[in-house]
Amino acid sequence: MKLNETPETRSVRLLRVGEQVRHALSDILMRGDVHDDVLAKTHVTVTEVRMSPDLRHATAFVKPLLGKDEEVVLKALRTNTAYLQSEVARRVNTKYAAKLKFLADQSFDEGSHIDALLRAPQVAQDLGDPAEADTPS
């Protein structure tokens, strides 16, 4: 995704196909169709799939349950990419089979960081008590 590109600027078709790929990947991983010990014992969440404009490349953002063993899970997914690509191509009807790329989803970490910043004492003192702001003086 380009630096200034937002989900609103991507086409509906890209979003729809990305969601179909996400569902297919989630289903494959949930059923345990991949014969890999790491993926069999770890629950993996596919949070988002971004498709390239030509639908030939798909970037899947994944997060293992509780964020444990993230690098090990990514390595297992990358090892089984060929199988996952073939299964996704079989389940999602597009002209070309998308090449999958797996990345760790950092959005949860970013959200936690922002939450921690907003709860910091320096920010809390600036915000004040919201109940006091509603009462007339």
C-alpha positions as a printed Julia matrix, in Angstrom:
137×3 Matrix{Float64}:
   0.0     0.0     0.0
   1.32    3.43   -0.86
   2.21    5.69    2.02
  -0.74    8.02    1.44
  -3.18    5.29    0.37
  -6.08    4.59    2.68
  -8.67    1.8     2.67
 -11.16    4.32    1.29
  -9.06    4.94   -1.82
  -8.64    1.25   -2.71
 -11.2    -0.12   -5.12
 -14.13   -2.18   -3.95
 -12.89   -5.09   -6.06
  -9.49   -5.12   -4.32
 -11.18   -5.03   -0.92
 -13.63   -7.8    -1.88
 -10.95  -10.13   -3.26
  -8.71   -9.41   -0.28
 -11.53  -10.35    2.06
 -12.16  -13.58    0.11
  -8.47  -14.5     0.38
  -8.53  -13.68    4.1
 -11.52  -15.96    4.65
  -9.9   -18.76    2.63
  -6.63  -18.5     4.57
  -8.46  -18.37    7.9
 -10.48  -21.43    6.98
  -7.4   -23.4     5.9
  -5.53  -22.53    9.09
  -8.55  -23.11   11.35
  -9.24  -26.59    9.93
  -5.6   -27.61   10.25
  -5.25  -28.46    6.57
  -1.58  -27.46    6.67
   0.51  -30.35    7.94
   2.95  -28.36   10.04
   3.56  -28.92   13.75
   3.93  -25.22   14.54
   0.72  -24.24   12.74
  -1.15  -27.22   14.2
  -0.51  -26.17   17.8
  -0.84  -22.39   17.31
  -4.0   -20.43   16.59
  -3.24  -17.86   13.9
  -5.45  -14.87   13.14
  -5.4   -13.42    9.63
  -6.31   -9.81   10.36
  -6.11   -8.34    6.85
  -5.13   -9.22    3.29
  -4.1    -6.43    0.93
  -4.18   -7.18   -2.77
  -2.01   -5.53   -5.4
  -3.93   -3.61   -8.1
  -3.41   -6.44  -10.61
  -4.54   -9.06   -8.03
  -1.33  -11.07   -8.53
   0.15  -10.4    -5.09
  -1.49  -10.66   -1.69
   0.05   -9.48    1.57
  -1.48  -11.28    4.54
  -1.12   -9.7     7.96
  -1.18  -12.39   10.64
  -1.0   -12.51   14.43
  -0.6   -15.67   16.52
  -2.86  -15.98   19.54
  -1.53  -13.75   22.34
   1.36  -12.74   20.07
   3.46  -15.73   21.18
   6.19  -17.16   18.92
   5.45  -14.65   16.17
   8.69  -15.24   14.25
   8.33  -19.04   14.47
   4.77  -18.85   13.12
   5.82  -16.5    10.29
   8.6   -18.9     9.33
   6.15  -21.83    9.29
   3.71  -19.87    7.11
   6.49  -18.88    4.72
   7.66  -22.51    4.55
   4.15  -23.63    3.58
   3.45  -20.74    1.2
   3.26  -22.95   -1.92
   0.56  -25.15   -0.38
  -1.37  -22.15    0.94
  -1.2   -20.41   -2.46
  -2.58  -23.46   -4.24
  -5.41  -23.87   -1.72
  -6.33  -20.18   -1.88
  -6.28  -20.3    -5.7
  -8.61  -23.29   -5.61
 -11.06  -21.54   -3.25
 -10.94  -18.0    -4.66
 -11.88  -17.77   -8.3
  -9.59  -15.22   -9.95
  -7.77  -15.15  -13.26
  -4.34  -15.53  -11.63
  -3.31  -17.29   -8.45
  -2.09  -14.6    -6.07
   1.42  -14.93   -4.67
   1.16  -14.78   -0.9
   3.43  -12.82    1.4
   3.08  -13.05    5.18
   3.84  -10.17    7.55
   3.29   -9.74   11.26
   0.38   -7.44   12.07
   1.68   -4.52   14.12
  -1.67   -2.71   14.49
  -2.39   -4.27   17.9
   0.99   -3.13   19.2
   0.41    0.37   17.81
  -3.03    0.48   19.44
  -1.59   -0.57   22.8
   1.12    2.08   22.5
  -1.43    4.82   21.76
  -3.61    3.64   24.66
  -0.61    3.77   26.99
   0.22    7.29   25.8
  -3.34    8.48   26.41
  -3.33    6.99   29.92
   0.0     8.62   30.83
  -0.25   11.01   33.83
   1.0    13.97   31.77
  -1.85   13.53   29.28
  -4.46   12.75   31.94
  -3.78   16.04   33.77
  -4.31   17.97   30.52
  -7.58   16.21   29.84
  -9.02   16.82   33.29
 -12.24   15.19   34.47
 -14.85   15.06   31.67
 -17.68   15.33   34.25
 -16.39   18.75   35.35
 -16.47   20.08   31.79
 -20.21   19.37   31.47
 -21.25   21.29   34.58
 -21.86   25.03   34.16
 -19.75   27.38   36.31
